[in-house]
PDB file of C-alpha atoms in Angstrom:
ATOM      1  CA  UNK U  11      23.766  23.563 -35.492  1.00 53.00           C
ATOM      2  CA  UNK U  12      21.036  21.085 -36.296  1.00 60.00           C
ATOM      3  CA  UNK U  13      17.416  21.943 -35.629  1.00 66.00           C
ATOM      4  CA  UNK U  14      14.607  19.191 -34.349  1.00 72.00           C
ATOM      5  CA  UNK U  15      11.015  19.667 -34.927  1.00 72.00           C
ATOM      6  CA  UNK U  16       8.734  18.987 -32.114  1.00 69.00           C
ATOM      7  CA  UNK U  17      10.736  20.092 -29.383  1.00 79.00           C
ATOM      8  CA  UNK U  18       8.264  22.689 -27.989  1.00 84.00           C
ATOM      9  CA  UNK U  19       4.607  22.326 -28.727  1.00 84.00           C
ATOM     10  CA  UNK U  20       1.593  24.400 -27.844  1.00 89.00           C
ATOM     11  CA  UNK U  21      -0.193  22.688 -24.892  1.00 90.00           C
ATOM     12  CA  UNK U  22      -3.701  21.853 -25.599  1.00 87.00           C
ATOM     13  CA  UNK U  23      -6.211  23.696 -23.280  1.00 92.00           C
ATOM     14  CA  UNK U  24      -9.498  23.046 -25.096  1.00 92.00           C
ATOM     15  CA  UNK U  25     -10.813  20.851 -21.693  1.00 92.00           C
ATOM     16  CA  UNK U  26      -9.068  19.573 -18.500  1.00 93.00           C
ATOM     17  CA  UNK U  27      -9.133  16.067 -19.862  1.00 92.00           C
ATOM     18  CA  UNK U  28      -7.249  17.042 -23.308  1.00 91.00           C
ATOM     19  CA  UNK U  29      -4.653  19.043 -21.092  1.00 93.00           C
ATOM     20  CA  UNK U  30      -3.943  15.908 -19.044  1.00 93.00           C
ATOM     21  CA  UNK U  31      -3.905  13.676 -22.244  1.00 92.00           C
ATOM     22  CA  UNK U  32      -1.496  15.929 -23.951  1.00 92.00           C
ATOM     23  CA  UNK U  33       1.018  16.006 -20.838  1.00 92.00           C
ATOM     24  CA  UNK U  34       1.106  12.126 -21.205  1.00 93.00           C
ATOM     25  CA  UNK U  35       1.478  11.701 -24.901  1.00 92.00           C
ATOM     26  CA  UNK U  36       4.360   9.639 -26.196  1.00 91.00           C
ATOM     27  CA  UNK U  37       5.822   9.982 -29.792  1.00 89.00           C
ATOM     28  CA  UNK U  38       7.551   7.254 -31.755  1.00 87.00           C
ATOM     29  CA  UNK U  39      10.385   8.825 -33.532  1.00 85.00           C
ATOM     30  CA  UNK U  40       9.943   7.213 -37.057  1.00 84.00           C
ATOM     31  CA  UNK U  41       8.749   8.664 -40.350  1.00 82.00           C
ATOM     32  CA  UNK U  42       5.014   8.755 -40.806  1.00 81.00           C
ATOM     33  CA  UNK U  43       5.021   7.558 -44.207  1.00 82.00           C
ATOM     34  CA  UNK U  44       6.245   4.010 -43.401  1.00 77.00           C
ATOM     35  CA  UNK U  45       4.131   1.199 -44.650  1.00 79.00           C
ATOM     36  CA  UNK U  46       5.562  -1.202 -41.818  1.00 82.00           C
ATOM     37  CA  UNK U  47       2.562  -2.217 -39.590  1.00 84.00           C
ATOM     38  CA  UNK U  48       4.740  -3.631 -36.609  1.00 88.00           C
ATOM     39  CA  UNK U  49       5.575  -0.629 -35.163  1.00 85.00           C
ATOM     40  CA  UNK U  50       1.997   0.761 -35.084  1.00 88.00           C
ATOM     41  CA  UNK U  51       0.684  -2.432 -33.140  1.00 87.00           C
ATOM     42  CA  UNK U  52       0.081  -2.675 -29.436  1.00 86.00           C
ATOM     43  CA  UNK U  53       2.633  -5.162 -27.822  1.00 88.00           C
ATOM     44  CA  UNK U  54       1.785  -7.607 -24.928  1.00 88.00           C
ATOM     45  CA  UNK U  55       4.185  -5.670 -22.717  1.00 88.00           C
ATOM     46  CA  UNK U  56       2.094  -2.405 -23.167  1.00 90.00           C
ATOM     47  CA  UNK U  57      -0.327  -3.830 -20.889  1.00 90.00           C
ATOM     48  CA  UNK U  58      -0.807  -1.191 -18.076  1.00 89.00           C
ATOM     49  CA  UNK U  59       1.552   1.021 -19.329  1.00 93.00           C
ATOM     50  CA  UNK U  60       0.154   2.422 -22.698  1.00 93.00           C
ATOM     51  CA  UNK U  61      -3.334   3.029 -23.548  1.00 92.00           C
ATOM     52  CA  UNK U  62      -4.583   0.604 -25.871  1.00 91.00           C
ATOM     53  CA  UNK U  63      -7.223   2.844 -27.545  1.00 90.00           C
ATOM     54  CA  UNK U  64      -6.205   6.253 -27.350  1.00 89.00           C
ATOM     55  CA  UNK U  65      -4.160   6.880 -30.538  1.00 89.00           C
ATOM     56  CA  UNK U  66      -5.061   9.237 -33.579  1.00 88.00           C
ATOM     57  CA  UNK U  67      -6.500   8.317 -36.992  1.00 86.00           C
ATOM     58  CA  UNK U  68      -4.418   8.493 -40.031  1.00 86.00           C
ATOM     59  CA  UNK U  69      -0.729   8.570 -40.651  1.00 86.00           C
ATOM     60  CA  UNK U  70       0.075   8.893 -37.051  1.00 86.00           C
ATOM     61  CA  UNK U  71      -2.050   5.784 -36.050  1.00 86.00           C
ATOM     62  CA  UNK U  72      -0.165   3.653 -33.430  1.00 87.00           C
ATOM     63  CA  UNK U  73       2.939   6.006 -33.756  1.00 89.00           C
ATOM     64  CA  UNK U  74       1.537   8.693 -31.169  1.00 90.00           C
ATOM     65  CA  UNK U  75       0.313   6.902 -27.967  1.00 92.00           C
ATOM     66  CA  UNK U  76      -0.773   8.070 -24.546  1.00 93.00           C
ATOM     67  CA  UNK U  77       0.298   6.686 -21.161  1.00 94.00           C
ATOM     68  CA  UNK U  78      -2.113   4.582 -18.962  1.00 94.00           C
ATOM     69  CA  UNK U  79      -3.657   6.207 -15.910  1.00 93.00           C
ATOM     70  CA  UNK U  80      -1.298   4.815 -13.365  1.00 92.00           C
ATOM     71  CA  UNK U  81       1.782   4.816 -15.355  1.00 93.00           C
ATOM     72  CA  UNK U  82       5.129   6.317 -13.993  1.00 92.00           C
ATOM     73  CA  UNK U  83       8.292   7.363 -15.470  1.00 94.00           C
ATOM     74  CA  UNK U  84      11.365   6.745 -13.264  1.00 92.00           C
ATOM     75  CA  UNK U  85      13.435   9.490 -12.362  1.00 92.00           C
ATOM     76  CA  UNK U  86      16.555   7.574 -11.491  1.00 90.00           C
ATOM     77  CA  UNK U  87      18.141   6.647  -8.204  1.00 90.00           C
ATOM     78  CA  UNK U  88      22.051   6.318  -7.251  1.00 89.00           C
ATOM     79  CA  UNK U  89      22.988   2.648  -7.310  1.00 90.00           C
ATOM     80  CA  UNK U  90      26.178   2.879  -5.230  1.00 90.00           C
ATOM     81  CA  UNK U  91      24.369   2.330  -1.760  1.00 90.00           C
ATOM     82  CA  UNK U  92      22.790  -0.708  -3.230  1.00 91.00           C
ATOM     83  CA  UNK U  93      26.159  -2.285  -4.462  1.00 91.00           C
ATOM     84  CA  UNK U  94      27.575  -1.555  -1.099  1.00 92.00           C
ATOM     85  CA  UNK U  95      24.558  -3.339   0.404  1.00 91.00           C
ATOM     86  CA  UNK U  96      25.113  -6.557  -1.756  1.00 90.00           C
ATOM     87  CA  UNK U  97      29.094  -6.461  -0.874  1.00 91.00           C
ATOM     88  CA  UNK U  98      28.263  -6.583   2.633  1.00 91.00           C
ATOM     89  CA  UNK U  99      25.906  -9.595   1.798  1.00 88.00           C
ATOM     90  CA  UNK U 100      28.334 -11.898   0.408  1.00 86.00           C
ATOM     91  CA  UNK U 101      28.682 -10.572  -3.097  1.00 87.00           C
ATOM     92  CA  UNK U 102      32.137 -11.283  -4.884  1.00 87.00           C
ATOM     93  CA  UNK U 103      32.902  -8.099  -7.016  1.00 89.00           C
ATOM     94  CA  UNK U 104      33.724  -9.165 -10.546  1.00 86.00           C
ATOM     95  CA  UNK U 105      37.390  -8.057 -10.278  1.00 87.00           C
ATOM     96  CA  UNK U 106      38.009 -10.657  -7.842  1.00 84.00           C
ATOM     97  CA  UNK U 107      35.755 -13.227  -9.372  1.00 83.00           C
ATOM     98  CA  UNK U 108      37.508 -16.564 -10.543  1.00 83.00           C
ATOM     99  CA  UNK U 109      35.247 -18.520 -13.002  1.00 80.00           C
ATOM    100  CA  UNK U 110      36.829 -21.895 -12.298  1.00 82.00           C
ATOM    101  CA  UNK U 111      36.190 -21.631  -8.630  1.00 82.00           C
ATOM    102  CA  UNK U 112      32.474 -20.685  -8.980  1.00 81.00           C
ATOM    103  CA  UNK U 113      31.366 -21.969 -12.193  1.00 83.00           C
ATOM    104  CA  UNK U 114      27.604 -21.994 -11.116  1.00 86.00           C
ATOM    105  CA  UNK U 115      27.661 -18.454  -9.219  1.00 89.00           C
ATOM    106  CA  UNK U 116      24.905 -16.149 -10.353  1.00 91.00           C
ATOM    107  CA  UNK U 117      25.948 -12.813 -12.046  1.00 92.00           C
ATOM    108  CA  UNK U 118      24.620  -9.512 -10.951  1.00 92.00           C
ATOM    109  CA  UNK U 119      24.061  -6.703 -13.198  1.00 93.00           C
ATOM    110  CA  UNK U 120      23.233  -2.972 -12.045  1.00 92.00           C
ATOM    111  CA  UNK U 121      22.028  -0.834 -15.110  1.00 92.00           C
ATOM    112  CA  UNK U 122      23.505  -3.231 -17.481  1.00 90.00           C
ATOM    113  CA  UNK U 123      27.074  -3.311 -15.764  1.00 91.00           C
ATOM    114  CA  UNK U 124      28.305  -6.580 -14.280  1.00 92.00           C
ATOM    115  CA  UNK U 125      29.405  -5.776 -10.865  1.00 91.00           C
ATOM    116  CA  UNK U 126      29.780  -9.047  -9.138  1.00 90.00           C
ATOM    117  CA  UNK U 127      28.663 -12.807  -8.522  1.00 91.00           C
ATOM    118  CA  UNK U 128      26.977 -14.308  -5.431  1.00 90.00           C
ATOM    119  CA  UNK U 129      26.838 -18.171  -4.276  1.00 89.00           C
ATOM    120  CA  UNK U 130      23.245 -17.833  -2.730  1.00 88.00           C
ATOM    121  CA  UNK U 131      21.088 -15.871  -5.129  1.00 88.00           C
ATOM    122  CA  UNK U 132      17.649 -16.797  -3.574  1.00 90.00           C
ATOM    123  CA  UNK U 133      18.752 -15.410  -0.159  1.00 91.00           C
ATOM    124  CA  UNK U 134      20.376 -12.195  -1.605  1.00 91.00           C
ATOM    125  CA  UNK U 135      17.250 -11.499  -3.625  1.00 91.00           C
ATOM    126  CA  UNK U 136      14.883 -12.099  -1.226  1.00 91.00           C
ATOM    127  CA  UNK U 137      16.934  -9.798   1.036  1.00 91.00           C
ATOM    128  CA  UNK U 138      17.174  -6.921  -1.604  1.00 92.00           C
ATOM    129  CA  UNK U 139      13.348  -7.331  -2.365  1.00 91.00           C
ATOM    130  CA  UNK U 140      12.509  -7.028   1.504  1.00 89.00           C
ATOM    131  CA  UNK U 141      14.588  -3.680   1.721  1.00 91.00           C
ATOM    132  CA  UNK U 142      12.455  -2.405  -1.201  1.00 90.00           C
ATOM    133  CA  UNK U 143       9.425  -3.587   0.224  1.00 88.00           C
ATOM    134  CA  UNK U 144      10.354  -1.913   3.664  1.00 86.00           C
ATOM    135  CA  UNK U 145      11.153   1.391   1.961  1.00 85.00           C
ATOM    136  CA  UNK U 146      14.949   1.063   2.766  1.00 88.00           C
ATOM    137  CA  UNK U 147      15.395   1.172  -1.280  1.00 88.00           C
ATOM    138  CA  UNK U 148      13.569   3.431  -3.578  1.00 90.00           C
ATOM    139  CA  UNK U 149      10.334   1.926  -4.799  1.00 91.00           C
ATOM    140  CA  UNK U 150      11.258   2.684  -8.641  1.00 91.00           C
ATOM    141  CA  UNK U 151      14.324   0.043  -8.212  1.00 92.00           C
ATOM    142  CA  UNK U 152      13.638  -2.836 -10.458  1.00 93.00           C
ATOM    143  CA  UNK U 153      14.851  -6.194  -9.236  1.00 93.00           C
ATOM    144  CA  UNK U 154      14.633  -9.261 -12.181  1.00 92.00           C
ATOM    145  CA  UNK U 155      16.149 -12.600 -11.324  1.00 92.00           C
ATOM    146  CA  UNK U 156      16.543 -14.617 -14.360  1.00 90.00           C
ATOM    147  CA  UNK U 157      16.934 -18.510 -12.920  1.00 89.00           C
ATOM    148  CA  UNK U 158      17.556 -20.145 -16.198  1.00 90.00           C
ATOM    149  CA  UNK U 159      20.422 -17.560 -17.088  1.00 90.00           C
ATOM    150  CA  UNK U 160      21.844 -17.392 -13.716  1.00 90.00           C
ATOM    151  CA  UNK U 161      21.625 -13.755 -13.502  1.00 92.00           C
ATOM    152  CA  UNK U 162      20.298 -11.262 -11.194  1.00 93.00           C
ATOM    153  CA  UNK U 163      19.505  -7.718 -12.769  1.00 94.00           C
ATOM    154  CA  UNK U 164      18.758  -4.450 -11.099  1.00 93.00           C
ATOM    155  CA  UNK U 165      17.802  -1.076 -12.854  1.00 93.00           C
ATOM    156  CA  UNK U 166      17.644   2.261 -11.176  1.00 92.00           C
ATOM    157  CA  UNK U 167      17.925   4.483 -14.092  1.00 92.00           C
ATOM    158  CA  UNK U 168      15.643   7.184 -15.444  1.00 92.00           C
ATOM    159  CA  UNK U 169      13.034   6.838 -17.932  1.00 90.00           C
ATOM    160  CA  UNK U 170      11.753   3.423 -17.220  1.00 92.00           C
ATOM    161  CA  UNK U 171       7.735   3.122 -17.554  1.00 94.00           C
ATOM    162  CA  UNK U 172       6.575   1.406 -14.320  1.00 93.00           C
ATOM    163  CA  UNK U 173       2.795   0.762 -12.988  1.00 94.00           C
ATOM    164  CA  UNK U 174       1.579  -0.123  -9.441  1.00 94.00           C
ATOM    165  CA  UNK U 175       0.383  -3.416  -8.224  1.00 93.00           C
ATOM    166  CA  UNK U 176      -0.960  -4.791  -4.945  1.00 93.00           C
ATOM    167  CA  UNK U 177       1.687  -6.931  -3.575  1.00 92.00           C
ATOM    168  CA  UNK U 178       0.716 -10.684  -2.343  1.00 90.00           C
ATOM    169  CA  UNK U 179       2.264 -12.059   1.078  1.00 85.00           C
ATOM    170  CA  UNK U 180       4.793 -14.566   0.017  1.00 82.00           C
ATOM    171  CA  UNK U 181       5.591 -16.315   3.463  1.00 81.00           C
ATOM    172  CA  UNK U 182       3.449 -16.512   6.737  1.00 77.00           C
ATOM    173  CA  UNK U 183       4.458 -13.413   9.076  1.00 76.00           C
ATOM    174  CA  UNK U 184       3.644 -13.882  12.431  1.00 70.00           C
ATOM    175  CA  UNK U 185       4.511 -10.234  13.186  1.00 74.00           C
ATOM    176  CA  UNK U 186       1.815  -8.736  11.121  1.00 74.00           C
ATOM    177  CA  UNK U 187      -0.346 -11.772  11.066  1.00 75.00           C
ATOM    178  CA  UNK U 188      -0.548 -11.917   7.085  1.00 79.00           C
ATOM    179  CA  UNK U 189      -0.662 -15.547   5.766  1.00 77.00           C
ATOM    180  CA  UNK U 190       0.835 -16.811   2.817  1.00 79.00           C
ATOM    181  CA  UNK U 191      -1.084 -15.924  -0.292  1.00 78.00           C
ATOM    182  CA  UNK U 192      -3.086 -12.608   1.198  1.00 83.00           C
ATOM    183  CA  UNK U 193      -2.950  -9.143   0.064  1.00 87.00           C
ATOM    184  CA  UNK U 194      -0.556  -7.065   2.243  1.00 87.00           C
ATOM    185  CA  UNK U 195      -3.374  -4.395   1.851  1.00 87.00           C
ATOM    186  CA  UNK U 196      -5.552  -5.148   4.943  1.00 87.00           C
ATOM    187  CA  UNK U 197      -8.575  -3.906   6.060  1.00 89.00           C
ATOM    188  CA  UNK U 198      -7.225  -1.746   8.736  1.00 89.00           C
ATOM    189  CA  UNK U 199      -5.063   0.274   5.871  1.00 89.00           C
ATOM    190  CA  UNK U 200      -8.278   0.514   3.809  1.00 89.00           C
ATOM    191  CA  UNK U 201     -10.385   1.997   6.738  1.00 90.00           C
ATOM    192  CA  UNK U 202      -7.513   4.150   7.850  1.00 89.00           C
ATOM    193  CA  UNK U 203      -7.705   5.778   4.211  1.00 88.00           C
ATOM    194  CA  UNK U 204     -11.382   6.295   4.405  1.00 90.00           C
ATOM    195  CA  UNK U 205     -11.008   7.674   7.789  1.00 89.00           C
ATOM    196  CA  UNK U 206      -8.379  10.373   6.349  1.00 86.00           C
ATOM    197  CA  UNK U 207     -10.807  11.143   3.465  1.00 85.00           C
ATOM    198  CA  UNK U 208     -13.645  12.241   5.758  1.00 86.00           C
ATOM    199  CA  UNK U 209     -11.408  13.618   8.482  1.00 86.00           C
ATOM    200  CA  UNK U 210      -7.811  14.688   7.398  1.00 83.00           C
ATOM    201  CA  UNK U 211      -5.181  14.639  10.081  1.00 83.00           C
ATOM    202  CA  UNK U 212      -4.399  17.843  11.508  1.00 81.00           C
ATOM    203  CA  UNK U 213      -0.528  16.928  10.836  1.00 81.00           C
ATOM    204  CA  UNK U 214       0.230  16.235   7.377  1.00 79.00           C
ATOM    205  CA  UNK U 215       2.961  13.840   8.316  1.00 80.00           C
ATOM    206  CA  UNK U 216       0.509  11.458  10.026  1.00 82.00           C
ATOM    207  CA  UNK U 217      -1.319  11.040   6.646  1.00 84.00           C
ATOM    208  CA  UNK U 218      -1.058   7.488   5.055  1.00 85.00           C
ATOM    209  CA  UNK U 219      -1.737   8.227   1.572  1.00 86.00           C
ATOM    210  CA  UNK U 220      -0.649   6.691  -1.318  1.00 87.00           C
ATOM    211  CA  UNK U 221       3.083   7.059  -0.146  1.00 88.00           C
ATOM    212  CA  UNK U 222       2.137   5.220   3.120  1.00 88.00           C
ATOM    213  CA  UNK U 223       0.709   2.516   1.222  1.00 89.00           C
ATOM    214  CA  UNK U 224       4.156   2.143  -0.572  1.00 90.00           C
ATOM    215  CA  UNK U 225       5.961   2.550   2.577  1.00 88.00           C
ATOM    216  CA  UNK U 226       3.983  -0.306   4.001  1.00 87.00           C
ATOM    217  CA  UNK U 227       4.626  -2.484   1.323  1.00 87.00           C
ATOM    218  CA  UNK U 228       1.083  -2.948   0.081  1.00 90.00           C
ATOM    219  CA  UNK U 229       2.035  -1.508  -3.342  1.00 92.00           C
ATOM    220  CA  UNK U 230       4.833  -2.040  -5.570  1.00 92.00           C
ATOM    221  CA  UNK U 231       6.198  -0.374  -8.962  1.00 94.00           C
ATOM    222  CA  UNK U 232       6.709  -2.931 -11.652  1.00 92.00           C
ATOM    223  CA  UNK U 233       8.255  -2.184 -15.105  1.00 91.00           C
ATOM    224  CA  UNK U 234       7.620  -4.413 -18.305  1.00 90.00           C
ATOM    225  CA  UNK U 235      10.989  -6.394 -17.614  1.00 90.00           C
ATOM    226  CA  UNK U 236      10.079  -7.150 -13.920  1.00 91.00           C
ATOM    227  CA  UNK U 237       6.619  -8.276 -15.022  1.00 91.00           C
ATOM    228  CA  UNK U 238       8.173 -11.043 -17.158  1.00 90.00           C
ATOM    229  CA  UNK U 239       9.204 -12.690 -13.632  1.00 89.00           C
ATOM    230  CA  UNK U 240       6.020 -11.892 -11.842  1.00 90.00           C
ATOM    231  CA  UNK U 241       2.753 -13.764 -11.433  1.00 89.00           C
ATOM    232  CA  UNK U 242      -0.143 -10.948 -11.459  1.00 89.00           C
ATOM    233  CA  UNK U 243      -3.812 -12.196 -10.619  1.00 88.00           C
ATOM    234  CA  UNK U 244      -6.569  -9.871 -12.415  1.00 87.00           C
ATOM    235  CA  UNK U 245      -8.694  -9.194  -9.023  1.00 86.00           C
ATOM    236  CA  UNK U 246      -8.452 -10.177  -5.443  1.00 86.00           C
ATOM    237  CA  UNK U 247     -11.288 -12.424  -5.863  1.00 84.00           C
ATOM    238  CA  UNK U 248      -9.208 -14.280  -8.449  1.00 82.00           C
ATOM    239  CA  UNK U 249      -6.770 -14.489  -5.631  1.00 83.00           C
ATOM    240  CA  UNK U 250      -9.375 -15.925  -2.998  1.00 82.00           C
ATOM    241  CA  UNK U 251     -10.382 -18.225  -5.717  1.00 81.00           C
ATOM    242  CA  UNK U 252      -6.668 -19.659  -6.160  1.00 78.00           C
ATOM    243  CA  UNK U 253      -6.427 -20.281  -2.562  1.00 77.00           C
ATOM    244  CA  UNK U 254      -9.447 -22.310  -2.481  1.00 78.00           C
ATOM    245  CA  UNK U 255      -8.404 -24.324  -5.369  1.00 75.00           C
ATOM    246  CA  UNK U 256      -5.094 -24.994  -3.539  1.00 73.00           C
ATOM    247  CA  UNK U 257      -6.779 -25.934  -0.423  1.00 72.00           C
ATOM    248  CA  UNK U 258      -8.876 -28.811  -2.404  1.00 73.00           C
ATOM    249  CA  UNK U 259     -12.000 -26.953  -2.229  1.00 74.00           C
ATOM    250  CA  UNK U 260     -13.988 -26.826  -5.434  1.00 69.00           C
ATOM    251  CA  UNK U 261     -15.943 -23.406  -5.753  1.00 66.00           C
ATOM    252  CA  UNK U 262     -19.481 -23.349  -7.236  1.00 66.00           C
ATOM    253  CA  UNK U 263     -19.179 -21.977 -10.808  1.00 64.00           C
ATOM    254  CA  UNK U 264     -22.739 -21.843 -11.478  1.00 63.00           C
ATOM    255  CA  UNK U 265     -23.708 -18.039 -12.213  1.00 59.00           C
ATOM    256  CA  UNK U 266     -27.394 -18.836 -11.257  1.00 64.00           C
ATOM    257  CA  UNK U 267     -30.094 -16.113 -12.012  1.00 67.00           C
ATOM    258  CA  UNK U 268     -27.275 -13.187 -12.564  1.00 70.00           C
ATOM    259  CA  UNK U 269     -26.626 -13.461 -16.109  1.00 69.00           C
ATOM    260  CA  UNK U 270     -24.319 -10.132 -15.741  1.00 70.00           C
ATOM    261  CA  UNK U 271     -22.118 -12.060 -13.194  1.00 69.00           C
ATOM    262  CA  UNK U 272     -18.396 -11.902 -13.992  1.00 67.00           C
ATOM    263  CA  UNK U 273     -17.028 -15.193 -15.318  1.00 67.00           C
ATOM    264  CA  UNK U 274     -14.052 -16.230 -13.076  1.00 67.00           C
ATOM    265  CA  UNK U 275     -10.670 -16.901 -14.549  1.00 65.00           C
ATOM    266  CA  UNK U 276      -9.729 -20.457 -14.893  1.00 68.00           C
ATOM    267  CA  UNK U 277      -6.606 -20.992 -12.644  1.00 66.00           C
ATOM    268  CA  UNK U 278      -3.685 -22.509 -14.284  1.00 66.00           C
ATOM    269  CA  UNK U 279      -2.545 -25.762 -12.657  1.00 65.00           C
ATOM    270  CA  UNK U 280       0.948 -25.162 -13.191  1.00 67.00           C
ATOM    271  CA  UNK U 281       0.651 -21.726 -11.329  1.00 67.00           C
ATOM    272  CA  UNK U 282       2.986 -21.987  -8.092  1.00 70.00           C
ATOM    273  CA  UNK U 283       2.207 -18.761  -6.442  1.00 81.00           C
ATOM    274  CA  UNK U 284       0.763 -14.972  -7.347  1.00 87.00           C
ATOM    275  CA  UNK U 285       3.050 -12.388  -6.450  1.00 90.00           C
ATOM    276  CA  UNK U 286       0.943  -9.322  -7.202  1.00 91.00           C
ATOM    277  CA  UNK U 287      -2.387  -8.469  -7.955  1.00 92.00           C
ATOM    278  CA  UNK U 288      -3.964  -5.944 -10.289  1.00 92.00           C
ATOM    279  CA  UNK U 289      -5.313  -2.674  -8.822  1.00 92.00           C
ATOM    280  CA  UNK U 290      -8.093  -2.671 -11.440  1.00 90.00           C
ATOM    281  CA  UNK U 291      -8.635  -3.953 -15.031  1.00 89.00           C
ATOM    282  CA  UNK U 292      -9.561  -0.463 -16.264  1.00 90.00           C
ATOM    283  CA  UNK U 293      -6.145   1.056 -15.190  1.00 92.00           C
ATOM    284  CA  UNK U 294      -4.985   0.056 -18.702  1.00 92.00           C
ATOM    285  CA  UNK U 295      -6.815   2.889 -20.132  1.00 91.00           C
ATOM    286  CA  UNK U 296      -5.493   6.511 -20.674  1.00 91.00           C
ATOM    287  CA  UNK U 297      -7.003   9.711 -19.617  1.00 92.00           C
ATOM    288  CA  UNK U 298      -9.605  10.340 -22.235  1.00 90.00           C
ATOM    289  CA  UNK U 299     -10.281   6.712 -22.938  1.00 90.00           C
ATOM    290  CA  UNK U 300     -11.035   6.133 -19.214  1.00 91.00           C
ATOM    291  CA  UNK U 301     -14.219   8.625 -19.369  1.00 91.00           C
ATOM    292  CA  UNK U 302     -15.869   6.360 -22.108  1.00 89.00           C
ATOM    293  CA  UNK U 303     -18.819   5.096 -20.636  1.00 90.00           C
ATOM    294  CA  UNK U 304     -19.159   1.110 -20.430  1.00 88.00           C
ATOM    295  CA  UNK U 305     -15.994   0.655 -22.897  1.00 86.00           C
ATOM    296  CA  UNK U 306     -16.006  -3.175 -21.774  1.00 84.00           C
ATOM    297  CA  UNK U 307     -19.530  -3.121 -23.950  1.00 85.00           C
ATOM    298  CA  UNK U 308     -18.260  -1.153 -26.897  1.00 84.00           C
ATOM    299  CA  UNK U 309     -16.647  -2.459 -30.054  1.00 84.00           C
ATOM    300  CA  UNK U 310     -12.594  -2.058 -29.507  1.00 81.00           C
ATOM    301  CA  UNK U 311     -12.332  -0.283 -32.891  1.00 80.00           C
ATOM    302  CA  UNK U 312     -15.012   2.401 -31.825  1.00 79.00           C
ATOM    303  CA  UNK U 313     -13.010   3.266 -28.603  1.00 79.00           C
ATOM    304  CA  UNK U 314     -10.384   5.092 -30.584  1.00 75.00           C
ATOM    305  CA  UNK U 315     -12.931   7.149 -32.385  1.00 67.00           C
ATOM    306  CA  UNK U 316     -14.548   8.433 -29.270  1.00 62.00           C
TER     307      UNK U 316
END
């Protein structure tokens, strides 16, 4: 019987923050004596999932990491109901697929398994995304459409790190009154959350809360692979700036007398449409790094030493 070191650990109880940090710690299972720098470096896909500052010094630097504040690890959901849903909407199962008849059909993969093909992937993807946004489908299911590879990949397994983002309305909706390019999170939802903070409802089932925002489609969870097929703006102000530029209005970029005014991000002219918006840039930090005052005014190397 082989023994594995590090399976059980003594929970750090020095402070409340150190306990939360220890519970959200990750460990890369490779030797500490290696001279390779690549496993220790921060990758671009870690944005919003792994804290860029909170890592120990010495041999474990970059190998022991911490999850970001809003990072979530998926628990896994059954995939069979989703496969049945797609079959009822025109998906041809892989056992009946004839490549000569439909050479340009989009392949559909569920948790890495090829389950079928579909002739109209744009319509199918919009239907599946709509079911997730309306909470008929679990929020932790990831939907990735690779247009160039003609593939539609769905993941519902456990162990994927995900993070929440605000959703952006993709089409004009007469029922809700939302226009294309607006946040689904409306002022009515924000005011309702504020009222619940001051006067909690007597019936807990009537509370909106975080779960209510997910059910309303205002927030979606994205994993690193789905982020590759999404366009995410940094702040709602950037979204408003993008809408003005698309309408042909040139915004005033003069900061005036306010030298501390935030610089607006220049819009990429090739950007077709934003799909999501960051909740706040500070959500990339972990539990301990987020309590450092003014981290955006410090040298980045000093953040890890705090």
